[in-house]
Amino acid sequence: MKHLLTTSMALLWGLQFAFLTPALALLLVDLYDATPADVGWVLAVYNAGGFVAALLIPAYADRKNDYLRPMLLCGTLALALPGVLTLTTTLPAAVAALIAIGGPAGVGMSLLFAHLKHSGAGPTDVVNTRAIVSFAWVAGPPLAVFIVDTFGSRAILLALAAIALLNLLATGATAFRQKGIRPERGIPASPTAEDGPVPPKMAVAGVVIGFILLQATDSAAVTILALFVSERMGEGLIWAGIALGASAALEIPALLIIARLSRKFSGKTLIASGCLAGLAYYAGMTFVADPITLIGLQLLHAWFFGVVAGVGLTLFQQIIPRPGLASGMFTNTRRLGAIASGPIIAVGSTTAFGYQAVFATCAVLTAVALVIIELTAKTREQPRSQSERRVALRP
């Protein structure tokens, strides 16, 4: 039952954002007459609100040592958002709703992984759960587009409300099941042998910087892929869609394989394999000249992003003692990486090599990130304190 509820929450939270993310710009234009410039700044402030919420709400959950109740709040806000957007008729009101309601609602996914960690889930469980989220992202965007094309833009709001309601039911059932067996408030979840010692703050900062670089390279590569295929390769845009779809589909088995390998190999080893795959992918994309090679390279991309998304999350949970802060920080590396991808694209595309230079830059940054992570993801030399040992021995 516990596994079924966790799977349901992962699938529903994944669908929530797999529906909203590709449809949001369309909603802004169709429902509120937003211009392309409006869409740009609205998405910027929306993501800024999500960044702040991803720090504050998990921090509160860490202090209360309770992740399900804040997750219920996020689920309630996720249900309220489509209702408010349906009733809203002006762009400023919609922006206010996205910041005040949408930003905090988006923290639910981070809290899910924090709850898993708090409940004693190991890296294998976390990566397997992340694979379910990836499945939602494979199925969600095409389904969202189908709903919009068939029933109109407002129909996607109804679909979002239905998903949020199901998510609330699954989260509520999990909270009810956990009642009475949740760890005592104020006592942190017991450390596990898989966690290992916690590295110093400078090491944590190095890992965060390394993952921002990795997320930035992926965001830049995905952003320019359609332009690269059409303008540099001279192929139809359909090949860009096929490549992105193939990568997303391959990410699921990649994550399942990574989950099994995590039982035998350390997180640092797996991250090194992912970075090397990413380095090979970006190097290959620098010289790719035909669609078949383009599709074949997506195997490397799937492994790279699977490691970043799956093993990266477990690494953050190992090196940052508070589960909520760890998941929130990892989520924000994606947001900061998306911001950093702008300069990568701008600088790379202005060279004589055009979009090929963007992939070459991504290859260099991936190598830099690998060095930073490998040098800084070190364990703490100090032994656990007596209080930590008492907690670890608590029945």
Tab-separated table of C-alpha atoms in Angstrom:
chain	number	residue	atom	x	y	z
A	1	MET	CA	0.000	0.000	0.000
A	2	LYS	CA	2.811	2.382	0.884
A	3	HIS	CA	4.531	1.734	-2.452
A	4	LEU	CA	1.272	2.274	-4.348
A	5	LEU	CA	0.642	5.613	-2.635
A	6	THR	CA	4.197	6.795	-3.266
A	7	THR	CA	3.958	5.769	-6.909
A	8	SER	CA	0.621	7.568	-7.254
A	9	MET	CA	1.949	10.781	-5.737
A	10	ALA	CA	5.055	10.735	-7.934
A	11	LEU	CA	2.958	10.171	-11.059
A	12	LEU	CA	0.399	12.843	-10.149
A	13	TRP	CA	2.954	15.486	-9.146
A	14	GLY	CA	4.817	14.744	-12.352
A	15	LEU	CA	1.644	15.079	-14.425
A	16	GLN	CA	0.763	18.312	-12.628
A	17	PHE	CA	3.813	20.069	-14.023
A	18	ALA	CA	4.062	18.080	-17.246
A	19	PHE	CA	0.627	19.551	-18.061
A	20	LEU	CA	1.207	23.071	-16.742
A	21	THR	CA	4.717	23.795	-18.022
A	22	PRO	CA	4.125	23.386	-21.775
A	23	ALA	CA	0.626	24.922	-21.581
A	24	LEU	CA	1.368	27.955	-19.414
A	25	ALA	CA	2.608	30.246	-22.191
A	26	LEU	CA	-0.390	29.267	-24.316
A	27	LEU	CA	-2.760	30.007	-21.433
A	28	LEU	CA	-1.222	33.435	-20.907
A	29	VAL	CA	-1.693	34.313	-24.574
A	30	ASP	CA	-5.152	32.805	-25.089
A	31	LEU	CA	-6.814	33.773	-21.820
A	32	TYR	CA	-5.100	37.057	-20.916
A	33	ASP	CA	-3.922	38.409	-24.292
A	34	ALA	CA	-0.277	38.351	-23.221
A	35	THR	CA	2.339	39.428	-25.752
A	36	PRO	CA	5.571	37.438	-26.276
A	37	ALA	CA	7.357	39.993	-24.092
A	38	ASP	CA	4.678	39.564	-21.410
A	39	VAL	CA	5.156	35.795	-21.475
A	40	GLY	CA	8.882	36.223	-20.912
A	41	TRP	CA	8.644	38.396	-17.813
A	42	VAL	CA	5.685	36.478	-16.385
A	43	LEU	CA	7.609	33.205	-16.583
A	44	ALA	CA	10.616	34.929	-15.018
A	45	VAL	CA	8.725	36.207	-11.961
A	46	TYR	CA	6.811	32.918	-11.676
A	47	ASN	CA	10.078	30.968	-11.515
A	48	ALA	CA	11.523	33.516	-9.089
A	49	GLY	CA	8.559	32.943	-6.797
A	50	GLY	CA	9.054	29.207	-7.092
A	51	PHE	CA	12.735	29.606	-6.221
A	52	VAL	CA	11.929	31.421	-2.972
A	53	ALA	CA	9.132	28.996	-2.074
A	54	ALA	CA	11.455	26.021	-2.657
A	55	LEU	CA	13.716	27.379	0.089
A	56	LEU	CA	11.167	28.612	2.636
A	57	ILE	CA	8.582	25.803	2.675
A	58	PRO	CA	11.059	22.892	2.922
A	59	ALA	CA	12.929	24.798	5.640
A	60	TYR	CA	9.673	25.052	7.600
A	61	ALA	CA	9.025	21.329	7.046
A	62	ASP	CA	12.528	20.547	8.325
A	63	ARG	CA	11.917	22.566	11.498
A	64	LYS	CA	8.618	20.775	12.117
A	65	ASN	CA	10.107	17.425	11.117
A	66	ASP	CA	6.926	16.857	9.097
A	67	TYR	CA	6.698	16.814	5.296
A	68	LEU	CA	3.245	15.423	4.637
A	69	ARG	CA	1.273	18.345	6.066
A	70	PRO	CA	3.182	20.939	4.024
A	71	MET	CA	2.717	18.626	1.027
A	72	LEU	CA	-1.031	18.659	1.673
A	73	LEU	CA	-0.894	22.457	1.688
A	74	CYS	CA	0.951	22.424	-1.635
A	75	GLY	CA	-1.630	20.022	-3.027
A	76	THR	CA	-4.433	22.308	-1.889
A	77	LEU	CA	-2.758	25.258	-3.597
A	78	ALA	CA	-2.292	23.164	-6.741
A	79	LEU	CA	-6.047	22.539	-6.717
A	80	ALA	CA	-6.807	26.226	-6.093
A	81	LEU	CA	-4.551	27.524	-8.891
A	82	PRO	CA	-6.632	26.365	-11.899
A	83	GLY	CA	-9.780	27.612	-10.191
A	84	VAL	CA	-8.316	31.049	-9.615
A	85	LEU	CA	-6.927	31.215	-13.159
A	86	THR	CA	-10.352	30.276	-14.514
A	87	LEU	CA	-12.003	33.140	-12.633
A	88	THR	CA	-9.242	35.645	-13.382
A	89	THR	CA	-9.704	37.934	-16.398
A	90	THR	CA	-6.621	40.183	-16.298
A	91	LEU	CA	-2.925	39.452	-16.736
A	92	PRO	CA	-1.776	41.183	-13.498
A	93	ALA	CA	-4.232	39.101	-11.470
A	94	ALA	CA	-3.031	35.931	-13.191
A	95	VAL	CA	0.579	36.843	-12.419
A	96	ALA	CA	-0.289	37.416	-8.763
A	97	ALA	CA	-1.960	33.991	-8.649
A	98	LEU	CA	1.037	32.295	-10.238
A	99	ILE	CA	3.417	33.859	-7.715
A	100	ALA	CA	1.296	33.496	-4.569
A	101	ILE	CA	-0.314	30.133	-5.359
A	102	GLY	CA	1.630	28.510	-8.201
A	103	GLY	CA	5.075	29.072	-6.689
A	104	PRO	CA	4.322	27.381	-3.336
A	105	ALA	CA	2.265	24.662	-5.069
A	106	GLY	CA	5.312	23.694	-7.084
A	107	VAL	CA	7.218	22.752	-3.923
A	108	GLY	CA	5.104	19.617	-3.521
A	109	MET	CA	7.467	17.568	-5.662
A	110	SER	CA	10.474	18.526	-3.516
A	111	LEU	CA	8.541	17.649	-0.370
A	112	LEU	CA	7.688	14.229	-1.786
A	113	PHE	CA	11.367	13.343	-2.082
A	114	ALA	CA	12.064	14.894	1.314
A	115	HIS	CA	9.328	12.682	2.777
A	116	LEU	CA	10.895	9.633	1.139
A	117	LYS	CA	14.258	10.453	2.678
A	118	HIS	CA	12.659	11.174	6.056
A	119	SER	CA	10.841	7.829	5.909
A	120	GLY	CA	14.103	5.934	5.453
A	121	ALA	CA	14.055	5.402	1.690
A	122	GLY	CA	17.435	4.616	0.181
A	123	PRO	CA	18.980	5.898	-3.059
A	124	THR	CA	17.442	3.038	-5.046
A	125	ASP	CA	13.923	3.975	-3.911
A	126	VAL	CA	14.512	7.648	-4.670
A	127	VAL	CA	15.824	6.985	-8.181
A	128	ASN	CA	12.973	4.565	-8.944
A	129	THR	CA	10.477	7.207	-7.830
A	130	ARG	CA	12.213	9.755	-10.038
A	131	ALA	CA	11.719	7.351	-12.966
A	132	ILE	CA	7.952	7.569	-12.406
A	133	VAL	CA	8.166	11.359	-12.632
A	134	SER	CA	10.043	10.970	-15.903
A	135	PHE	CA	7.264	8.748	-17.224
A	136	ALA	CA	4.793	11.514	-16.416
A	137	TRP	CA	6.907	13.931	-18.452
A	138	VAL	CA	6.912	11.556	-21.426
A	139	ALA	CA	3.117	11.208	-21.418
A	140	GLY	CA	2.100	14.602	-20.025
A	141	PRO	CA	3.081	17.197	-22.665
A	142	PRO	CA	1.566	15.325	-25.654
A	143	LEU	CA	-1.616	14.712	-23.669
A	144	ALA	CA	-1.774	18.371	-22.619
A	145	VAL	CA	-1.388	19.500	-26.238
A	146	PHE	CA	-4.122	17.059	-27.306
A	147	ILE	CA	-6.496	18.454	-24.671
A	148	VAL	CA	-5.832	22.039	-25.732
A	149	ASP	CA	-6.215	21.239	-29.447
A	150	THR	CA	-9.433	19.286	-28.911
A	151	PHE	CA	-11.234	21.140	-26.142
A	152	GLY	CA	-9.554	24.547	-25.919
A	153	SER	CA	-7.187	26.275	-23.506
A	154	ARG	CA	-9.569	26.359	-20.546
A	155	ALA	CA	-9.897	22.572	-20.663
A	156	ILE	CA	-6.311	22.199	-19.479
A	157	LEU	CA	-7.270	24.038	-16.279
A	158	LEU	CA	-10.002	21.463	-15.645
A	159	ALA	CA	-7.497	18.663	-16.244
A	160	LEU	CA	-5.050	20.287	-13.805
A	161	ALA	CA	-7.786	20.531	-11.175
A	162	ALA	CA	-8.662	16.840	-11.607
A	163	ILE	CA	-5.010	15.805	-11.249
A	164	ALA	CA	-4.595	18.018	-8.165
A	165	LEU	CA	-7.701	16.505	-6.551
A	166	LEU	CA	-6.420	12.965	-7.085
A	167	ASN	CA	-3.053	14.059	-5.726
A	168	LEU	CA	-4.686	15.463	-2.598
A	169	LEU	CA	-6.489	12.167	-2.025
A	170	ALA	CA	-3.263	10.174	-2.401
A	171	THR	CA	-1.338	12.533	-0.105
A	172	GLY	CA	-4.165	12.533	2.436
A	173	ALA	CA	-4.235	8.729	2.437
A	174	THR	CA	-0.476	8.685	3.004
A	175	ALA	CA	-0.783	11.163	5.881
A	176	PHE	CA	-3.590	9.109	7.448
A	177	ARG	CA	-1.526	5.936	7.113
A	178	GLN	CA	1.526	7.616	8.657
A	179	LYS	CA	-0.455	8.964	11.607
A	180	GLY	CA	0.848	7.453	14.789
A	181	ILE	CA	3.970	5.964	13.215
A	182	ARG	CA	5.635	9.236	12.193
A	183	PRO	CA	8.927	9.934	14.003
A	184	GLU	CA	8.600	12.066	17.103
A	185	ARG	CA	8.644	15.800	16.393
A	186	GLY	CA	11.968	17.452	17.011
A	187	ILE	CA	13.898	14.228	16.497
A	188	PRO	CA	15.518	14.011	13.068
A	189	ALA	CA	15.062	10.932	10.980
A	190	SER	CA	17.631	8.294	11.807
A	191	PRO	CA	20.768	8.411	9.706
A	192	THR	CA	21.299	5.355	7.549
A	193	ALA	CA	24.464	3.600	6.581
A	194	GLU	CA	23.917	4.681	2.981
A	195	ASP	CA	24.108	8.341	3.932
A	196	GLY	CA	27.648	8.378	5.186
A	197	PRO	CA	29.208	11.372	6.946
A	198	VAL	CA	28.207	14.867	5.899
A	199	PRO	CA	30.853	16.974	4.110
A	200	PRO	CA	31.760	20.537	5.175
A	201	LYS	CA	29.888	23.581	3.884
A	202	MET	CA	32.474	24.432	1.240
A	203	ALA	CA	32.097	20.939	-0.195
A	204	VAL	CA	28.320	21.344	-0.301
A	205	ALA	CA	28.738	24.686	-2.090
A	206	GLY	CA	31.020	23.027	-4.639
A	207	VAL	CA	28.472	20.295	-5.360
A	208	VAL	CA	25.696	22.888	-5.734
A	209	ILE	CA	27.808	24.904	-8.197
A	210	GLY	CA	28.699	21.759	-10.118
A	211	PHE	CA	25.061	20.770	-10.518
A	212	ILE	CA	24.030	24.272	-11.547
A	213	LEU	CA	26.572	23.964	-14.364
A	214	LEU	CA	25.259	20.534	-15.359
A	215	GLN	CA	21.654	21.747	-15.333
A	216	ALA	CA	22.664	24.829	-17.336
A	217	THR	CA	24.269	22.733	-20.068
A	218	ASP	CA	21.201	20.520	-20.370
A	219	SER	CA	18.837	23.491	-20.453
A	220	ALA	CA	20.918	25.243	-23.119
A	221	ALA	CA	21.185	22.117	-25.274
A	222	VAL	CA	17.448	21.402	-25.146
A	223	THR	CA	16.562	25.050	-25.813
A	224	ILE	CA	18.575	25.344	-29.015
A	225	LEU	CA	17.995	21.838	-30.378
A	226	ALA	CA	15.157	22.813	-32.729
A	227	LEU	CA	17.134	25.755	-34.108
A	228	PHE	CA	20.244	23.621	-34.443
A	229	VAL	CA	18.400	20.932	-36.389
A	230	SER	CA	16.664	23.360	-38.741
A	231	GLU	CA	19.353	25.992	-39.271
A	232	ARG	CA	22.632	24.137	-38.809
A	233	MET	CA	21.756	20.630	-39.940
A	234	GLY	CA	19.222	21.776	-42.540
A	235	GLU	CA	16.697	19.121	-41.471
A	236	GLY	CA	12.985	19.368	-40.685
A	237	LEU	CA	11.845	20.309	-37.189
A	238	ILE	CA	10.265	16.878	-36.846
A	239	TRP	CA	13.729	15.455	-36.164
A	240	ALA	CA	14.156	17.749	-33.181
A	241	GLY	CA	10.837	16.505	-31.789
A	242	ILE	CA	11.815	12.877	-32.380
A	243	ALA	CA	15.176	13.438	-30.684
A	244	LEU	CA	13.629	15.059	-27.606
A	245	GLY	CA	10.960	12.365	-27.390
A	246	ALA	CA	13.548	9.596	-27.723
A	247	SER	CA	15.678	11.127	-24.989
A	248	ALA	CA	12.701	11.446	-22.625
A	249	ALA	CA	11.602	7.867	-23.299
A	250	LEU	CA	15.124	6.486	-22.835
A	251	GLU	CA	15.450	8.362	-19.545
A	252	ILE	CA	13.043	5.940	-17.845
A	253	PRO	CA	15.036	2.713	-18.422
A	254	ALA	CA	18.195	4.700	-17.726
A	255	LEU	CA	16.871	5.650	-14.290
A	256	LEU	CA	15.815	2.063	-13.559
A	257	ILE	CA	19.295	0.815	-14.471
A	258	ILE	CA	20.867	3.590	-12.381
A	259	ALA	CA	18.719	2.533	-9.412
A	260	ARG	CA	20.087	-1.005	-9.632
A	261	LEU	CA	23.661	0.178	-10.079
A	262	SER	CA	23.348	2.445	-7.035
A	263	ARG	CA	23.374	-0.692	-4.890
A	264	LYS	CA	26.867	-1.586	-6.140
A	265	PHE	CA	28.518	1.723	-6.995
A	266	SER	CA	28.909	4.986	-5.089
A	267	GLY	CA	27.066	8.130	-6.064
A	268	LYS	CA	30.333	9.797	-7.093
A	269	THR	CA	31.099	6.941	-9.478
A	270	LEU	CA	27.671	7.143	-11.083
A	271	ILE	CA	27.884	10.918	-11.357
A	272	ALA	CA	31.247	10.565	-13.062
A	273	SER	CA	29.687	8.142	-15.558
A	274	GLY	CA	26.869	10.611	-16.213
A	275	CYS	CA	29.236	13.520	-16.737
A	276	LEU	CA	31.360	11.479	-19.126
A	277	ALA	CA	28.214	10.535	-21.049
A	278	GLY	CA	27.223	14.198	-21.150
A	279	LEU	CA	30.686	15.192	-22.325
A	280	ALA	CA	30.489	12.601	-25.114
A	281	TYR	CA	26.975	13.756	-26.032
A	282	TYR	CA	27.898	17.425	-26.341
A	283	ALA	CA	31.084	16.572	-28.243
A	284	GLY	CA	29.073	14.402	-30.613
A	285	MET	CA	26.448	17.126	-31.095
A	286	THR	CA	29.220	19.543	-32.043
A	287	PHE	CA	29.975	17.442	-35.126
A	288	VAL	CA	26.670	15.643	-35.848
A	289	ALA	CA	25.524	15.985	-39.461
A	290	ASP	CA	22.643	13.528	-39.983
A	291	PRO	CA	19.362	12.646	-38.205
A	292	ILE	CA	20.274	9.008	-37.514
A	293	THR	CA	23.374	10.014	-35.556
A	294	LEU	CA	21.306	12.684	-33.802
A	295	ILE	CA	18.841	10.064	-32.563
A	296	GLY	CA	21.635	7.673	-31.595
A	297	LEU	CA	23.296	10.338	-29.458
A	298	GLN	CA	20.146	10.561	-27.343
A	299	LEU	CA	21.251	7.380	-25.565
A	300	LEU	CA	24.103	9.398	-24.078
A	301	HIS	CA	21.807	12.319	-23.276
A	302	ALA	CA	19.323	10.052	-21.492
A	303	TRP	CA	22.054	8.547	-19.325
A	304	PHE	CA	23.506	11.983	-18.577
A	305	PHE	CA	20.211	13.518	-17.481
A	306	GLY	CA	19.126	10.353	-15.673
A	307	VAL	CA	22.246	10.544	-13.524
A	308	VAL	CA	21.864	14.283	-12.939
A	309	ALA	CA	18.180	13.969	-11.987
A	310	GLY	CA	18.306	10.712	-10.041
A	311	VAL	CA	21.745	10.367	-8.476
A	312	GLY	CA	22.025	14.134	-8.086
A	313	LEU	CA	18.944	14.192	-5.886
A	314	THR	CA	20.210	11.365	-3.691
A	315	LEU	CA	23.631	13.036	-3.402
A	316	PHE	CA	22.027	16.268	-2.196
A	317	GLN	CA	20.049	14.271	0.368
A	318	GLN	CA	23.262	12.675	1.585
A	319	ILE	CA	25.370	15.812	1.913
A	320	ILE	CA	22.642	18.133	3.286
A	321	PRO	CA	21.316	16.810	6.623
A	322	ARG	CA	17.813	18.326	6.323
A	323	PRO	CA	15.686	16.425	3.750
A	324	GLY	CA	13.494	19.384	2.859
A	325	LEU	CA	16.374	21.780	2.304
A	326	ALA	CA	18.246	19.116	0.314
A	327	SER	CA	15.349	18.520	-2.090
A	328	GLY	CA	14.592	22.231	-2.357
A	329	MET	CA	18.210	23.087	-3.118
A	330	PHE	CA	18.378	20.413	-5.799
A	331	THR	CA	15.168	21.696	-7.387
A	332	ASN	CA	16.607	25.209	-7.457
A	333	THR	CA	19.758	24.063	-9.258
A	334	ARG	CA	17.450	23.407	-12.209
A	335	ARG	CA	15.990	26.913	-12.004
A	336	LEU	CA	19.404	28.548	-11.652
A	337	GLY	CA	20.726	26.364	-14.451
A	338	ALA	CA	17.934	27.579	-16.736
A	339	ILE	CA	18.950	31.157	-15.962
A	340	ALA	CA	22.626	30.400	-16.592
A	341	SER	CA	21.797	28.736	-19.910
A	342	GLY	CA	20.950	32.146	-21.384
A	343	PRO	CA	24.546	33.435	-21.415
A	344	ILE	CA	25.790	30.055	-22.680
A	345	ILE	CA	23.480	30.299	-25.684
A	346	ALA	CA	24.175	33.997	-26.222
A	347	VAL	CA	27.961	33.683	-26.133
A	348	GLY	CA	28.185	30.409	-28.036
A	349	SER	CA	25.774	31.288	-30.841
A	350	THR	CA	27.558	34.562	-31.645
A	351	THR	CA	30.790	32.792	-32.635
A	352	ALA	CA	31.659	31.726	-36.171
A	353	PHE	CA	30.576	28.164	-35.343
A	354	GLY	CA	27.053	29.206	-34.323
A	355	TYR	CA	24.997	26.653	-32.411
A	356	GLN	CA	27.777	24.075	-32.643
A	357	ALA	CA	29.792	26.342	-30.343
A	358	VAL	CA	26.985	26.140	-27.772
A	359	PHE	CA	27.373	22.358	-27.604
A	360	ALA	CA	31.165	22.723	-27.453
A	361	THR	CA	30.768	25.160	-24.538
A	362	CYS	CA	28.441	22.706	-22.812
A	363	ALA	CA	31.088	19.988	-23.179
A	364	VAL	CA	33.699	22.190	-21.502
A	365	LEU	CA	31.340	23.180	-18.675
A	366	THR	CA	30.400	19.531	-18.094
A	367	ALA	CA	34.071	18.666	-17.682
A	368	VAL	CA	34.480	21.583	-15.254
A	369	ALA	CA	31.419	20.453	-13.277
A	370	LEU	CA	32.790	16.915	-13.046
A	371	VAL	CA	36.071	18.164	-11.635
A	372	ILE	CA	34.323	20.403	-9.096
A	373	ILE	CA	31.970	17.647	-7.909
A	374	GLU	CA	34.664	14.991	-7.684
A	375	LEU	CA	36.969	17.301	-5.731
A	376	THR	CA	34.362	18.649	-3.321
A	377	ALA	CA	31.949	15.752	-2.667
A	378	LYS	CA	34.141	14.485	0.152
A	379	THR	CA	33.019	13.032	3.415
A	380	ARG	CA	33.512	14.684	6.742
A	381	GLU	CA	36.406	13.394	8.811
A	382	GLN	CA	34.758	14.052	12.184
A	383	PRO	CA	32.933	11.100	13.764
A	384	ARG	CA	29.297	11.450	14.705
A	385	SER	CA	28.539	13.185	17.943
A	386	GLN	CA	27.226	11.176	20.895
A	387	SER	CA	23.718	12.590	20.348
A	388	GLU	CA	23.784	11.502	16.692
A	389	ARG	CA	24.857	8.002	17.726
A	390	ARG	CA	21.997	7.848	20.260
A	391	VAL	CA	19.532	8.789	17.536
A	392	ALA	CA	21.002	6.167	15.199
A	393	LEU	CA	20.569	3.517	17.913
A	394	ARG	CA	17.008	4.551	18.768
A	395	PRO	CA	14.674	1.586	18.086
